[in-house]
PDB file of C-alpha atoms in Angstrom:
ATOM      1  CA  MET D 249     110.471 144.428 127.080  1.00 43.00           C
ATOM      2  CA  GLN D 250     108.423 147.253 127.591  1.00 45.00           C
ATOM      3  CA  GLU D 251     104.821 146.332 127.913  1.00 42.00           C
ATOM      4  CA  PRO D 252     102.279 147.839 125.653  1.00 44.00           C
ATOM      5  CA  VAL D 253      99.530 150.115 126.015  1.00 43.00           C
ATOM      6  CA  ILE D 254      96.468 148.616 125.127  1.00 41.00           C
ATOM      7  CA  GLN D 255      93.132 150.620 124.391  1.00 44.00           C
ATOM      8  CA  GLY D 256      95.037 153.719 126.090  1.00 43.00           C
ATOM      9  CA  ARG D 257      95.446 151.784 129.425  1.00 41.00           C
ATOM     10  CA  SER D 258      98.771 151.679 130.464  1.00 40.00           C
ATOM     11  CA  GLN D 259     100.605 148.791 132.088  1.00 39.00           C
ATOM     12  CA  PRO D 260     103.048 149.275 134.834  1.00 38.00           C
ATOM     13  CA  SER D 261     106.695 149.335 133.222  1.00 42.00           C
ATOM     14  CA  LEU D 262     110.383 149.631 133.964  1.00 41.00           C
ATOM     15  CA  GLY D 263     110.915 151.112 130.609  1.00 45.00           C
ATOM     16  CA  ARG D 264     113.117 154.147 131.545  1.00 47.00           C
ATOM     17  CA  ILE D 265     115.065 151.922 133.997  1.00 43.00           C
ATOM     18  CA  GLU D 266     115.706 149.341 131.372  1.00 47.00           C
ATOM     19  CA  GLN D 267     116.627 151.958 128.910  1.00 48.00           C
ATOM     20  CA  ARG D 268     119.343 153.436 131.234  1.00 47.00           C
ATOM     21  CA  GLN D 269     120.569 149.786 131.867  1.00 45.00           C
ATOM     22  CA  ARG D 270     120.925 149.060 128.319  1.00 50.00           C
ATOM     23  CA  GLY D 271     122.678 152.347 127.801  1.00 46.00           C
ATOM     24  CA  GLU D 272     120.103 154.312 125.999  1.00 50.00           C
ATOM     25  CA  SER D 273     119.136 157.811 126.472  1.00 47.00           C
ATOM     26  CA  PRO D 274     115.126 157.842 127.806  1.00 53.00           C
ATOM     27  CA  VAL D 275     113.183 159.462 125.082  1.00 67.00           C
ATOM     28  CA  ARG D 276     109.926 161.545 125.656  1.00 83.00           C
ATOM     29  CA  LYS D 277     107.129 159.044 125.612  1.00 89.00           C
ATOM     30  CA  MET D 278     104.552 159.954 123.451  1.00 94.00           C
ATOM     31  CA  THR D 279     100.888 159.714 123.357  1.00 94.00           C
ATOM     32  CA  ALA D 280      99.676 157.640 120.309  1.00 94.00           C
ATOM     33  CA  SER D 281      98.065 160.810 118.716  1.00 94.00           C
ATOM     34  CA  GLN D 282     101.425 162.368 118.729  1.00 95.00           C
ATOM     35  CA  ILE D 283     103.210 159.230 117.424  1.00 96.00           C
ATOM     36  CA  PHE D 284     100.836 158.628 114.619  1.00 95.00           C
ATOM     37  CA  ARG D 285     100.842 162.504 113.483  1.00 95.00           C
ATOM     38  CA  GLU D 286     104.637 162.698 113.878  1.00 95.00           C
ATOM     39  CA  SER D 287     105.105 159.495 111.786  1.00 93.00           C
ATOM     40  CA  ALA D 288     102.950 160.887 109.058  1.00 93.00           C
ATOM     41  CA  LEU D 289     104.939 163.888 108.994  1.00 94.00           C
ATOM     42  CA  LYS D 290     108.390 161.971 108.782  1.00 91.00           C
ATOM     43  CA  GLU D 291     106.658 160.281 105.792  1.00 88.00           C
ATOM     44  CA  GLY D 292     106.162 163.436 104.061  1.00 92.00           C
ATOM     45  CA  ILE D 293     102.183 163.646 104.359  1.00 92.00           C
ATOM     46  CA  PRO D 294     101.523 167.126 104.754  1.00 95.00           C
ATOM     47  CA  PRO D 295     100.314 168.433 108.639  1.00 95.00           C
ATOM     48  CA  GLN D 296      96.773 168.824 106.979  1.00 96.00           C
ATOM     49  CA  GLU D 297      96.300 165.671 105.613  1.00 94.00           C
ATOM     50  CA  ALA D 298      98.008 163.953 108.511  1.00 93.00           C
ATOM     51  CA  ASP D 299      95.573 165.657 111.001  1.00 94.00           C
ATOM     52  CA  LYS D 300      92.661 164.377 108.502  1.00 95.00           C
ATOM     53  CA  ARG D 301      94.008 160.800 108.803  1.00 93.00           C
ATOM     54  CA  LEU D 302      94.339 161.031 112.753  1.00 93.00           C
ATOM     55  CA  ALA D 303      90.396 162.181 113.101  1.00 93.00           C
ATOM     56  CA  GLN D 304      89.554 159.315 110.613  1.00 94.00           C
ATOM     57  CA  LEU D 305      91.844 156.666 112.591  1.00 93.00           C
ATOM     58  CA  SER D 306      90.111 158.134 116.177  1.00 93.00           C
ATOM     59  CA  ALA D 307      86.618 157.757 114.352  1.00 93.00           C
ATOM     60  CA  VAL D 308      87.429 154.114 113.522  1.00 93.00           C
ATOM     61  CA  ILE D 309      88.769 153.114 116.969  1.00 93.00           C
ATOM     62  CA  GLN D 310      85.937 154.543 118.660  1.00 94.00           C
ATOM     63  CA  LYS D 311      83.604 152.299 116.590  1.00 94.00           C
ATOM     64  CA  GLY D 312      85.759 149.386 117.464  1.00 93.00           C
ATOM     65  CA  MET D 313      86.844 148.481 114.286  1.00 95.00           C
ATOM     66  CA  CYS D 314      90.337 148.409 115.205  1.00 94.00           C
ATOM     67  CA  ARG D 315      92.683 148.012 118.011  1.00 94.00           C
ATOM     68  CA  PRO D 316      95.640 150.244 118.713  1.00 95.00           C
ATOM     69  CA  ILE D 317      98.710 149.014 120.973  1.00 94.00           C
ATOM     70  CA  GLN D 318     101.191 151.537 121.890  1.00 95.00           C
ATOM     71  CA  ALA D 319     104.829 150.035 122.694  1.00 94.00           C
ATOM     72  CA  GLY D 320     107.302 153.058 123.348  1.00 94.00           C
ATOM     73  CA  ASN D 321     106.672 155.433 120.823  1.00 96.00           C
ATOM     74  CA  THR D 322     105.644 153.190 118.395  1.00 95.00           C
ATOM     75  CA  LEU D 323     101.776 152.476 117.668  1.00 95.00           C
ATOM     76  CA  PHE D 324     100.517 149.397 115.828  1.00 94.00           C
ATOM     77  CA  ILE D 325      96.931 149.457 114.525  1.00 95.00           C
ATOM     78  CA  LEU D 326      95.394 145.772 114.521  1.00 95.00           C
ATOM     79  CA  PHE D 327      92.365 145.380 112.077  1.00 95.00           C
ATOM     80  CA  PRO D 328      90.399 142.156 112.458  1.00 95.00           C
ATOM     81  CA  THR D 329      90.695 140.193 109.348  1.00 94.00           C
ATOM     82  CA  GLY D 330      89.254 136.697 110.357  1.00 94.00           C
ATOM     83  CA  PRO D 331      89.091 134.636 113.265  1.00 95.00           C
ATOM     84  CA  GLY D 332      92.757 134.725 115.125  1.00 93.00           C
ATOM     85  CA  GLU D 333      93.802 136.725 112.372  1.00 93.00           C
ATOM     86  CA  VAL D 334      94.681 140.508 111.805  1.00 93.00           C
ATOM     87  CA  GLU D 335      96.262 143.377 109.623  1.00 92.00           C
ATOM     88  CA  PHE D 336      98.474 145.640 111.261  1.00 91.00           C
ATOM     89  CA  HIS D 337      99.610 149.035 110.261  1.00 91.00           C
ATOM     90  CA  THR D 338     102.696 150.721 112.173  1.00 92.00           C
ATOM     91  CA  ALA D 339     103.378 154.323 112.812  1.00 93.00           C
ATOM     92  CA  THR D 340     106.297 155.045 114.596  1.00 93.00           C
ATOM     93  CA  ILE D 341     109.380 157.650 115.577  1.00 93.00           C
ATOM     94  CA  GLU D 342     111.837 155.193 116.778  1.00 93.00           C
ATOM     95  CA  ARG D 343     115.226 153.962 115.373  1.00 89.00           C
ATOM     96  CA  PRO D 344     115.053 150.674 113.412  1.00 85.00           C
ATOM     97  CA  ASP D 345     117.040 148.707 116.164  1.00 86.00           C
ATOM     98  CA  VAL D 346     114.295 149.696 118.477  1.00 91.00           C
ATOM     99  CA  LEU D 347     111.755 148.502 116.659  1.00 89.00           C
ATOM    100  CA  ILE D 348     112.844 144.806 116.738  1.00 88.00           C
ATOM    101  CA  SER D 349     111.779 144.879 120.583  1.00 91.00           C
ATOM    102  CA  ARG D 350     108.446 146.743 119.582  1.00 92.00           C
ATOM    103  CA  PHE D 351     107.522 144.070 117.055  1.00 89.00           C
ATOM    104  CA  LYS D 352     108.446 141.552 119.695  1.00 89.00           C
ATOM    105  CA  THR D 353     105.984 143.156 122.128  1.00 91.00           C
ATOM    106  CA  LEU D 354     103.433 143.344 119.608  1.00 91.00           C
ATOM    107  CA  ALA D 355     103.641 139.554 118.923  1.00 88.00           C
ATOM    108  CA  VAL D 356     103.243 138.820 122.867  1.00 90.00           C
ATOM    109  CA  ALA D 357     100.369 141.410 123.171  1.00 91.00           C
ATOM    110  CA  ALA D 358      98.511 140.248 119.776  1.00 90.00           C
ATOM    111  CA  HIS D 359      99.388 136.339 121.337  1.00 89.00           C
ATOM    112  CA  LYS D 360      97.534 137.796 124.598  1.00 92.00           C
ATOM    113  CA  LEU D 361      94.409 138.897 122.243  1.00 91.00           C
ATOM    114  CA  GLY D 362      94.213 135.668 120.758  1.00 93.00           C
ATOM    115  CA  VAL D 363      95.869 136.261 117.446  1.00 91.00           C
ATOM    116  CA  LYS D 364      97.657 133.521 115.565  1.00 89.00           C
ATOM    117  CA  LYS D 365      98.425 135.304 112.522  1.00 88.00           C
ATOM    118  CA  ALA D 366      99.206 138.788 111.864  1.00 87.00           C
ATOM    119  CA  ARG D 367      99.710 140.499 108.387  1.00 87.00           C
ATOM    120  CA  THR D 368     101.271 143.862 107.287  1.00 85.00           C
ATOM    121  CA  PHE D 369     101.984 145.640 103.745  1.00 80.00           C
ATOM    122  CA  PHE D 370     105.373 147.770 103.317  1.00 76.00           C
ATOM    123  CA  THR D 371     107.487 149.506 100.926  1.00 71.00           C
ATOM    124  CA  ASP D 372     110.459 150.180 103.295  1.00 73.00           C
ATOM    125  CA  PRO D 373     112.823 146.779 102.804  1.00 75.00           C
ATOM    126  CA  SER D 374     114.355 147.728 106.340  1.00 78.00           C
ATOM    127  CA  PHE D 375     110.637 146.261 107.939  1.00 76.00           C
ATOM    128  CA  LEU D 376     111.511 142.826 106.076  1.00 77.00           C
ATOM    129  CA  ARG D 377     114.927 142.863 107.931  1.00 81.00           C
ATOM    130  CA  ILE D 378     113.333 143.842 111.274  1.00 81.00           C
ATOM    131  CA  ALA D 379     110.437 141.419 110.889  1.00 78.00           C
ATOM    132  CA  GLN D 380     113.143 138.687 110.277  1.00 79.00           C
ATOM    133  CA  MET D 381     115.007 139.518 113.528  1.00 81.00           C
ATOM    134  CA  THR D 382     112.260 139.217 115.773  1.00 76.00           C
ATOM    135  CA  GLU D 383     112.874 135.505 115.388  1.00 74.00           C
ATOM    136  CA  TYR D 384     109.146 134.613 114.911  1.00 75.00           C
ATOM    137  CA  PRO D 385     108.500 133.120 111.570  1.00 76.00           C
ATOM    138  CA  VAL D 386     107.953 135.169 108.543  1.00 74.00           C
ATOM    139  CA  LYS D 387     106.356 134.439 105.322  1.00 74.00           C
ATOM    140  CA  ILE D 388     106.989 137.145 101.890  1.00 70.00           C
ATOM    141  CA  GLU D 389     104.969 137.747  99.057  1.00 67.00           C
ATOM    142  CA  GLN D 390     106.900 139.925  97.435  1.00 60.00           C
ATOM    143  CA  SER D 391     104.423 141.063  94.675  1.00 50.00           C
ATOM    144  CA  SER D 392     102.094 142.796  96.877  1.00 47.00           C
ATOM    145  CA  GLN D 393     104.776 143.621  99.424  1.00 44.00           C
ATOM    146  CA  LYS D 394     103.118 141.693 102.440  1.00 45.00           C
ATOM    147  CA  ILE D 395     104.637 140.096 105.238  1.00 45.00           C
ATOM    148  CA  GLU D 396     103.026 137.675 107.545  1.00 47.00           C
ATOM    149  CA  ILE D 397     104.379 137.417 111.144  1.00 48.00           C
ATOM    150  CA  GLY D 398     103.288 134.322 113.263  1.00 49.00           C
ATOM    151  CA  ARG D 399     104.080 132.220 116.069  1.00 44.00           C
ATOM    152  CA  ALA D 400     105.205 129.263 116.330  1.00 37.00           C
ATOM    153  CA  HIS D 401     103.384 126.631 118.757  1.00 32.00           C
ATOM    154  CA  VAL D 402     100.688 129.266 119.664  1.00 30.00           C
TER     155      VAL D 402
END
């Protein structure tokens, strides 16, 4: 599992070696800004709007209102919602099968930050399958398309 990048500081990683051992082709590692922008474009957001949202996100990060965690070419943006709780948003350019390990990386990194419960919202049902494949407890509220990912025995 690749170590996450927390607040722009890179942790030592054997990511490319691990990719070769698993038979994956190494993908160019992107910056958090590049991931956010490319993910927005992939979702059909016009380039000018994507740039505007990126500027807004940068301002929120600089104010300390959220914490970015990068794992590979996936960016998780954590917003504190209470003691030990966060709401997170995901920006990614990676395949769904890779996202399973990225969500596991998020769980480990969030645990190290003292997070006991993480909540996210989604419209793509594949995120539900990915969350369930992480083997962490998952609670689903379909009416608001909310998913909670927690850690057992934290």
